[in-house]
Amino acid sequence: MKVYDTVNKEEVEVEGTKGLIELMRNGRQVDLYLKEKKSDEDGYLTWDVEHWSSIDVKRFIRCYSLEGKVLGESTGHNIYDLENEFKPEEAQKVELS
């Protein structure tokens, strides 16, 4: 999977979802630019970009943006949650920051 590294200003090849998780564990943030807006089941939160990063090797945090504005909400996830929640293959664009 090709992703753009905004720090080094270059496109890099990453070995799929597992490669992105490993980059997060090594201190990088993964930004998923979605193809369309998403909302939570209650309709409370709507977003179009997910910012994923690692707290430690088994815990991750997801922050949200909507139309260029960073939202104040975030969600915590364990490594097992990522199988259901972290979907870079569905993103329009993936960036490392």
Coordinates of C-alpha atoms in Angstrom, one line a residue, residues 9-94:
K9 CA 7.5 14.6 2.1
E10 CA 7.7 11.4 0.1
E11 CA 5.5 8.5 -0.9
V12 CA 6.4 5.2 0.9
E13 CA 5.3 1.6 0.5
V14 CA 3.8 0.0 3.6
E15 CA 2.8 -3.6 4.0
G16 CA -1.0 -3.1 4.4
T17 CA -2.8 -2.7 7.7
K18 CA -0.2 -4.6 9.7
G19 CA 2.5 -2.3 8.4
L20 CA 0.5 0.8 9.4
I21 CA -0.1 -0.6 12.9
E22 CA 3.6 -1.2 13.3
L23 CA 4.3 2.4 12.2
M24 CA 1.9 3.6 14.9
R25 CA 3.6 1.5 17.5
N26 CA 6.9 3.3 16.4
G27 CA 5.4 6.7 17.1
R28 CA 3.8 7.7 13.8
Q29 CA 0.3 8.9 13.3
V30 CA -1.9 7.5 10.5
D31 CA -4.5 9.7 9.0
L32 CA -7.3 8.1 7.0
Y33 CA -9.2 10.5 4.7
L34 CA -12.5 8.8 4.2
K35 CA -14.5 8.7 0.9
E36 CA -17.6 10.0 2.6
K37 CA -18.6 11.3 6.0
K38 CA -19.3 8.8 8.8
S39 CA -21.5 9.2 11.9
D40 CA -21.7 7.3 15.1
E41 CA -24.8 5.2 15.8
D42 CA -26.4 8.0 17.9
G43 CA -25.8 10.7 15.3
Y44 CA -23.8 12.7 17.9
L45 CA -20.5 12.7 16.0
T46 CA -19.8 13.1 12.3
W47 CA -16.3 13.0 10.7
D48 CA -14.5 12.6 7.4
V49 CA -10.9 12.1 8.7
E50 CA -9.6 9.6 11.3
H51 CA -6.3 10.3 13.1
W52 CA -4.9 7.1 14.6
S53 CA -1.9 6.8 16.9
S54 CA -0.6 4.5 19.6
I55 CA -0.5 5.0 23.3
D56 CA 1.5 1.8 23.8
V57 CA 2.0 -1.5 21.9
K58 CA -1.6 -2.7 22.7
R59 CA -3.6 0.6 23.1
F60 CA -4.5 3.1 20.4
I61 CA -6.4 6.4 20.2
R62 CA -8.5 7.7 17.3
C63 CA -9.2 11.4 16.9
Y64 CA -11.6 12.9 14.4
S65 CA -11.8 15.8 11.9
L66 CA -14.6 17.2 9.9
E67 CA -14.1 19.4 6.9
G68 CA -10.6 20.4 8.0
K69 CA -11.6 21.1 11.7
V70 CA -10.2 18.8 14.4
L71 CA -13.0 17.7 16.7
G72 CA -12.6 17.4 20.5
E73 CA -13.8 13.8 20.7
S74 CA -11.6 10.7 20.7
T75 CA -12.0 7.0 21.2
G76 CA -9.6 4.5 22.8
H77 CA -9.1 1.0 21.3
N78 CA -7.1 -2.1 22.1
I79 CA -5.2 -4.1 19.6
Y80 CA -8.1 -6.4 19.1
D81 CA -10.5 -3.6 18.3
L82 CA -8.4 -2.6 15.3
E83 CA -9.6 -5.6 13.4
N84 CA -13.1 -4.0 13.3
E85 CA -12.4 -0.3 13.6
F86 CA -9.1 0.5 11.7
K87 CA -9.9 0.2 8.0
P88 CA -7.2 1.9 5.8
E89 CA -8.3 -0.1 2.8
E90 CA -11.6 1.8 2.8
A91 CA -10.0 5.3 2.9
Q92 CA -9.7 7.6 -0.1
K93 CA -6.2 8.6 1.0
V94 CA -3.8 7.5 3.8

